[in-house]
mmCIF file of C-alpha atoms and ligand atoms in Angstrom:
data_model
loop_
_atom_site.group_PDB
_atom_site.id
_atom_site.type_symbol
_atom_site.label_atom_id
_atom_site.label_comp_id
_atom_site.label_asym_id
_atom_site.label_seq_id
_atom_site.Cartn_x
_atom_site.Cartn_y
_atom_site.Cartn_z
ATOM 1 C CA MET Z 1 -16.749 23.775 3.182
ATOM 2 C CA GLY Z 2 -13.183 24.983 2.699
ATOM 3 C CA ASP Z 3 -12.173 23.044 5.764
ATOM 4 C CA LEU Z 4 -13.474 19.719 4.556
ATOM 5 C CA LEU Z 5 -10.794 17.123 4.962
ATOM 6 C CA LYS Z 6 -10.304 15.344 1.648
ATOM 7 C CA VAL Z 7 -9.338 11.759 2.305
ATOM 8 C CA ALA Z 8 -8.018 9.393 -0.385
ATOM 9 C CA ILE Z 9 -9.114 5.836 0.306
ATOM 10 C CA PRO Z 10 -7.716 2.894 -1.671
ATOM 11 C CA LYS Z 11 -10.255 0.595 -3.257
ATOM 12 C CA GLY Z 12 -9.988 -3.161 -3.175
ATOM 13 C CA ARG Z 13 -9.577 -5.746 -0.496
ATOM 14 C CA ILE Z 14 -8.233 -3.284 2.082
ATOM 15 C CA VAL Z 15 -11.556 -1.405 2.262
ATOM 16 C CA LYS Z 16 -13.060 -3.778 4.828
ATOM 17 C CA HIS Z 17 -10.097 -3.211 7.174
ATOM 18 C CA ILE Z 18 -10.460 0.560 6.801
ATOM 19 C CA HIS Z 19 -14.197 0.338 7.568
ATOM 20 C CA ARG Z 20 -13.494 -1.591 10.754
ATOM 21 C CA LEU Z 21 -10.768 0.780 11.912
ATOM 22 C CA PHE Z 22 -12.832 3.936 11.322
ATOM 23 C CA GLN Z 23 -15.807 2.256 13.021
ATOM 24 C CA GLU Z 24 -13.641 1.552 16.064
ATOM 25 C CA ALA Z 25 -12.439 5.159 15.967
ATOM 26 C CA GLY Z 26 -16.081 6.284 16.237
ATOM 27 C CA LEU Z 27 -16.113 7.492 12.645
ATOM 28 C CA PRO Z 28 -18.353 5.125 10.685
ATOM 29 C CA LEU Z 29 -17.646 5.477 6.960
ATOM 30 C CA PRO Z 30 -20.316 5.940 4.295
ATOM 31 C CA GLU Z 31 -21.436 2.547 3.008
ATOM 32 C CA GLU Z 32 -21.086 3.782 -0.554
ATOM 33 C CA LEU Z 33 -17.328 3.413 -0.144
ATOM 34 C CA ASP Z 34 -17.703 -0.350 -0.497
ATOM 35 C CA ASP Z 35 -19.150 -1.036 -3.856
ATOM 36 C CA SER Z 36 -20.052 2.215 -5.523
ATOM 37 C CA ARG Z 37 -18.807 3.318 -8.914
ATOM 38 C CA LYS Z 38 -18.930 6.853 -7.581
ATOM 39 C CA PHE Z 39 -15.409 8.067 -6.870
ATOM 40 C CA ILE Z 40 -16.104 11.186 -4.782
ATOM 41 C CA ILE Z 41 -18.154 10.429 -1.701
ATOM 42 C CA PRO Z 42 -19.166 13.358 0.500
ATOM 43 C CA ALA Z 43 -19.434 12.867 4.245
ATOM 44 C CA HIS Z 44 -19.901 16.484 5.267
ATOM 45 C CA GLU Z 45 -21.410 15.521 8.626
ATOM 46 C CA MET Z 46 -17.960 14.060 9.414
ATOM 47 C CA GLY Z 47 -16.252 17.117 7.946
ATOM 48 C CA MET Z 48 -14.775 14.893 5.269
ATOM 49 C CA GLU Z 49 -14.951 13.975 1.636
ATOM 50 C CA PHE Z 50 -13.638 10.650 0.402
ATOM 51 C CA ILE Z 51 -11.807 10.120 -2.861
ATOM 52 C CA VAL Z 52 -11.828 6.508 -4.009
ATOM 53 C CA ALA Z 53 -8.431 5.744 -5.558
ATOM 54 C CA LYS Z 54 -6.421 2.938 -7.044
ATOM 55 C CA PRO Z 55 -4.110 2.027 -4.148
ATOM 56 C CA ALA Z 56 -0.931 2.977 -6.018
ATOM 57 C CA ASP Z 57 -2.314 6.454 -6.784
ATOM 58 C CA VAL Z 58 -3.085 7.497 -3.193
ATOM 59 C CA PRO Z 59 0.407 8.987 -2.503
ATOM 60 C CA THR Z 60 0.221 10.927 -5.795
ATOM 61 C CA TYR Z 61 -3.117 12.549 -4.847
ATOM 62 C CA VAL Z 62 -1.735 13.404 -1.424
ATOM 63 C CA GLU Z 63 1.561 14.792 -2.716
ATOM 64 C CA TYR Z 64 -0.284 17.094 -5.124
ATOM 65 C CA GLY Z 65 -2.722 18.157 -2.391
ATOM 66 C CA VAL Z 66 -5.901 17.076 -4.166
ATOM 67 C CA ALA Z 67 -6.330 14.889 -1.093
ATOM 68 C CA ASP Z 68 -5.247 16.263 2.296
ATOM 69 C CA ILE Z 69 -4.693 12.848 3.734
ATOM 70 C CA GLY Z 70 -4.826 9.280 2.535
ATOM 71 C CA ILE Z 71 -4.363 5.661 3.416
ATOM 72 C CA ALA Z 72 -1.553 3.918 1.589
ATOM 73 C CA GLY Z 73 0.288 0.646 1.977
ATOM 74 C CA LYS Z 74 3.948 0.883 2.923
ATOM 75 C CA ASP Z 75 4.524 -1.178 -0.260
ATOM 76 C CA VAL Z 76 3.128 1.629 -2.387
ATOM 77 C CA LEU Z 77 4.978 4.299 -0.368
ATOM 78 C CA LEU Z 78 8.292 2.494 -0.896
ATOM 79 C CA GLU Z 79 7.635 2.061 -4.601
ATOM 80 C CA GLU Z 80 6.278 5.551 -5.345
ATOM 81 C CA ASN Z 81 8.619 7.495 -3.048
ATOM 82 C CA ARG Z 82 6.294 10.521 -2.902
ATOM 83 C CA ASN Z 83 6.905 13.678 -0.884
ATOM 84 C CA VAL Z 84 4.270 13.179 1.852
ATOM 85 C CA TYR Z 85 4.202 12.928 5.635
ATOM 86 C CA GLU Z 86 3.701 9.476 7.097
ATOM 87 C CA LEU Z 87 1.616 10.114 10.224
ATOM 88 C CA LEU Z 88 0.561 6.777 11.589
ATOM 89 C CA ASP Z 89 1.063 3.044 11.176
ATOM 90 C CA LEU Z 90 -2.507 1.750 10.995
ATOM 91 C CA GLY Z 91 -1.423 -1.846 11.561
ATOM 92 C CA ILE Z 92 -3.881 -3.136 8.951
ATOM 93 C CA ALA Z 93 -3.358 -5.085 5.722
ATOM 94 C CA ARG Z 94 -0.307 -6.653 7.309
ATOM 95 C CA CYS Z 95 1.906 -8.528 4.840
ATOM 96 C CA ARG Z 96 5.536 -8.607 3.704
ATOM 97 C CA PHE Z 97 7.707 -8.020 0.675
ATOM 98 C CA SER Z 98 9.662 -11.126 -0.206
ATOM 99 C CA VAL Z 99 11.903 -12.629 -2.830
ATOM 100 C CA ILE Z 100 10.143 -15.727 -4.166
ATOM 101 C CA GLY Z 101 11.208 -18.489 -6.503
ATOM 102 C CA LEU Z 102 10.929 -22.135 -7.423
ATOM 103 C CA PRO Z 103 12.223 -24.528 -4.726
ATOM 104 C CA ASP Z 104 14.986 -25.741 -7.065
ATOM 105 C CA TRP Z 105 16.087 -22.196 -7.903
ATOM 106 C CA LYS Z 106 19.818 -21.840 -8.579
ATOM 107 C CA PRO Z 107 21.849 -18.626 -8.771
ATOM 108 C CA VAL Z 108 22.631 -17.493 -12.301
ATOM 109 C CA LEU Z 109 24.561 -14.547 -13.697
ATOM 110 C CA ASN Z 110 22.351 -11.465 -14.204
ATOM 111 C CA PRO Z 111 19.113 -13.146 -13.115
ATOM 112 C CA ARG Z 112 15.779 -11.740 -14.222
ATOM 113 C CA VAL Z 113 13.486 -10.614 -11.409
ATOM 114 C CA ALA Z 114 9.823 -9.866 -12.160
ATOM 115 C CA SER Z 115 7.802 -7.521 -9.951
ATOM 116 C CA LYS Z 116 4.879 -5.155 -9.750
ATOM 117 C CA PHE Z 117 7.282 -3.070 -7.630
ATOM 118 C CA PRO Z 118 10.338 -2.501 -9.877
ATOM 119 C CA ASN Z 119 11.819 0.275 -7.727
ATOM 120 C CA VAL Z 120 11.617 -1.819 -4.564
ATOM 121 C CA ALA Z 121 13.124 -4.820 -6.357
ATOM 122 C CA SER Z 122 15.947 -2.788 -7.962
ATOM 123 C CA GLN Z 123 16.853 -1.070 -4.712
ATOM 124 C CA TYR Z 124 16.883 -4.339 -2.749
ATOM 125 C CA PHE Z 125 19.286 -6.090 -5.111
ATOM 126 C CA ARG Z 126 21.402 -2.955 -5.588
ATOM 127 C CA GLU Z 127 21.898 -2.729 -1.810
ATOM 128 C CA LYS Z 128 22.934 -6.373 -1.772
ATOM 129 C CA GLY Z 129 25.403 -5.658 -4.547
ATOM 130 C CA GLN Z 130 23.691 -8.101 -6.890
ATOM 131 C CA GLN Z 131 23.192 -7.277 -10.527
ATOM 132 C CA VAL Z 132 19.732 -8.248 -11.753
ATOM 133 C CA GLU Z 133 17.447 -7.363 -14.629
ATOM 134 C CA VAL Z 134 14.091 -6.217 -13.269
ATOM 135 C CA ILE Z 135 11.009 -6.899 -15.399
ATOM 136 C CA LYS Z 136 7.918 -4.872 -14.499
ATOM 137 C CA LEU Z 137 4.639 -6.806 -14.493
ATOM 138 C CA ASN Z 138 1.179 -5.614 -13.472
ATOM 139 C CA GLY Z 139 -0.110 -8.611 -11.560
ATOM 140 C CA ASN Z 140 -0.145 -12.416 -11.226
ATOM 141 C CA VAL Z 141 3.615 -12.060 -10.871
ATOM 142 C CA GLU Z 142 3.851 -15.621 -9.503
ATOM 143 C CA LEU Z 143 3.445 -16.799 -13.093
ATOM 144 C CA ALA Z 144 6.857 -15.444 -14.105
ATOM 145 C CA PRO Z 145 9.086 -18.224 -12.638
ATOM 146 C CA LEU Z 146 6.601 -20.899 -13.727
ATOM 147 C CA ILE Z 147 6.658 -19.928 -17.378
ATOM 148 C CA GLY Z 148 10.345 -19.019 -17.553
ATOM 149 C CA LEU Z 149 9.996 -15.253 -17.752
ATOM 150 C CA ALA Z 150 12.034 -14.636 -14.594
ATOM 151 C CA ASP Z 151 14.268 -16.541 -12.181
ATOM 152 C CA ARG Z 152 12.742 -14.950 -9.123
ATOM 153 C CA ILE Z 153 10.059 -12.436 -8.224
ATOM 154 C CA VAL Z 154 9.652 -9.708 -5.614
ATOM 155 C CA ASP Z 155 6.076 -9.617 -4.374
ATOM 156 C CA LEU Z 156 3.794 -9.318 -1.375
ATOM 157 C CA VAL Z 157 3.047 -12.370 0.754
ATOM 158 C CA GLU Z 158 0.079 -12.251 3.094
ATOM 159 C CA THR Z 159 -1.289 -15.736 3.848
ATOM 160 C CA GLY Z 160 1.215 -17.450 1.544
ATOM 161 C CA ASN Z 161 -1.629 -19.138 -0.337
ATOM 162 C CA THR Z 162 -0.687 -17.758 -3.738
ATOM 163 C CA ILE Z 163 2.914 -18.920 -3.603
ATOM 164 C CA ARG Z 164 1.888 -22.311 -2.165
ATOM 165 C CA GLU Z 165 -0.752 -22.906 -4.817
ATOM 166 C CA ASN Z 166 1.827 -22.149 -7.488
ATOM 167 C CA GLY Z 167 4.539 -24.360 -5.995
ATOM 168 C CA LEU Z 168 6.818 -21.434 -5.133
ATOM 169 C CA VAL Z 169 8.811 -20.731 -1.969
ATOM 170 C CA GLU Z 170 9.745 -17.601 -0.069
ATOM 171 C CA LEU Z 171 13.532 -17.199 -0.365
ATOM 172 C CA GLU Z 172 14.168 -13.957 1.554
ATOM 173 C CA LYS Z 173 11.965 -11.525 3.419
ATOM 174 C CA ILE Z 174 12.646 -7.942 2.382
ATOM 175 C CA THR Z 175 10.468 -6.018 4.854
ATOM 176 C CA ASP Z 176 7.167 -6.046 6.745
ATOM 177 C CA ILE Z 177 4.306 -4.008 5.312
ATOM 178 C CA THR Z 178 1.239 -2.322 6.835
ATOM 179 C CA SER Z 179 -1.052 0.528 5.814
ATOM 180 C CA ARG Z 180 -0.133 4.069 6.812
ATOM 181 C CA LEU Z 181 -2.000 7.317 7.273
ATOM 182 C CA ILE Z 182 -0.267 9.931 5.121
ATOM 183 C CA ALA Z 183 -0.724 13.692 4.798
ATOM 184 C CA ASN Z 184 0.016 16.425 2.328
ATOM 185 C CA ARG Z 185 2.733 18.684 3.769
ATOM 186 C CA VAL Z 186 0.765 21.929 3.355
ATOM 187 C CA SER Z 187 -2.564 20.435 4.516
ATOM 188 C CA TYR Z 188 -0.816 19.120 7.598
ATOM 189 C CA ARG Z 189 -0.079 22.722 8.619
ATOM 190 C CA MET Z 190 -3.179 24.473 7.221
ATOM 191 C CA LYS Z 191 -5.705 21.919 8.463
ATOM 192 C CA ASN Z 192 -3.714 20.791 11.450
ATOM 193 C CA ASP Z 193 -6.644 20.665 13.897
ATOM 194 C CA ALA Z 194 -8.737 18.394 11.694
ATOM 195 C CA VAL Z 195 -5.778 16.231 10.688
ATOM 196 C CA GLN Z 196 -4.612 15.878 14.284
ATOM 197 C CA ARG Z 197 -8.119 15.039 15.519
ATOM 198 C CA LEU Z 198 -8.481 12.262 12.941
ATOM 199 C CA CYS Z 199 -4.980 11.029 13.648
ATOM 200 C CA ASP Z 200 -5.643 10.853 17.416
ATOM 201 C CA ARG Z 201 -8.893 8.941 16.983
ATOM 202 C CA LEU Z 202 -7.309 6.471 14.607
ATOM 203 C CA GLN Z 203 -4.336 6.103 16.937
ATOM 204 C CA SER Z 204 -6.709 5.107 19.776
ATOM 205 C CA ALA Z 205 -8.429 2.575 17.537
ATOM 206 C CA VAL Z 206 -5.063 1.160 16.440
ATOM 207 C CA THR Z 207 -3.900 0.875 20.059
ATOM 208 C CA ALA Z 208 -7.173 -0.779 21.080
ATOM 209 C CA ALA Z 209 -6.877 -3.279 18.208
ATOM 210 C CA ALA Z 210 -3.249 -4.187 19.017
HETATM 211 C C1 PRP Y 1 -1.336 -10.025 -3.986
HETATM 212 C C2 PRP Y 1 0.159 -10.276 -4.060
HETATM 213 C C3 PRP Y 1 0.237 -11.783 -4.010
HETATM 214 C C4 PRP Y 1 -0.933 -12.160 -3.111
HETATM 215 C C5 PRP Y 1 -0.441 -12.422 -1.708
HETATM 216 O O1 PRP Y 1 -1.875 -10.203 -5.267
HETATM 217 O O2 PRP Y 1 0.680 -9.759 -5.262
HETATM 218 O O3 PRP Y 1 0.077 -12.329 -5.277
HETATM 219 O O4 PRP Y 1 -1.814 -11.028 -3.086
HETATM 220 O O5 PRP Y 1 -1.488 -12.863 -0.869
HETATM 221 P P1 PRP Y 1 -1.483 -14.310 -0.226
HETATM 222 O O6 PRP Y 1 -0.131 -14.531 0.364
HETATM 223 O O7 PRP Y 1 -2.543 -14.207 0.840
HETATM 224 O O8 PRP Y 1 -1.815 -15.301 -1.270
HETATM 225 P P2 PRP Y 1 -3.292 -9.644 -5.667
HETATM 226 O O9 PRP Y 1 -4.322 -10.674 -5.375
HETATM 227 O O10 PRP Y 1 -3.495 -8.340 -5.007
HETATM 228 O O11 PRP Y 1 -3.296 -9.501 -7.224
HETATM 229 P P3 PRP Y 1 -2.218 -8.984 -8.299
HETATM 230 O O12 PRP Y 1 -0.851 -9.357 -7.840
HETATM 231 O O13 PRP Y 1 -2.570 -9.691 -9.534
HETATM 232 O O14 PRP Y 1 -2.375 -7.513 -8.426
HETATM 233 MG MG1 MG Y 2 -0.485 -10.993 -6.794
#
């Protein structure tokens, strides 16, 4: 029991990608992970236990060691900046961070930038030497330029549908994003066999999918 690998899995639209990847790795996940309101899902036959987390909380659980490993988007890792090992690029949930605005956007002094990722947005503009005021929002960030809350936004673009449907354009790409396998630093050493085995199987599935 002590050697169960505790795995933090983000809930939401990424779950179907995770199911497919684990399936291809020969590790079919419990179906309860899909739609259950149960947040701890044992899979002792796999030597694992799954913790169903809000995506942004996965690195926190892993840093504190309540999960040995987890799956987190690079977006969340950049924003949360947690002390965890990044083991593997899973190549799923591929999207990008971009600066987005109205097509007739014009530079202004001290522009307001809205984002669900205030640290990422602040760091990007700081590195460019541009002074901006970052406004943290919790979702539907594309509204901000439309209703005059912000001049631009920093957000994820996957298909581009959301920005298109709201009449916005991508002004600058910040960086590409995929999901990563992350590990707690102590678990990585103490449960190295189990972590490495999982990592190797997922690596094969990632390579096969590429
Ligand atoms: C995400 C992201 C964009 C959209 C990008 O929002 O914040 O709005 O998806 O995907 P697309 O390019 O395929 O349209 P999400 O639906 O997760 O909701 P939220 O921003 O309100 O949290
Ligand atoms: Mg959104």
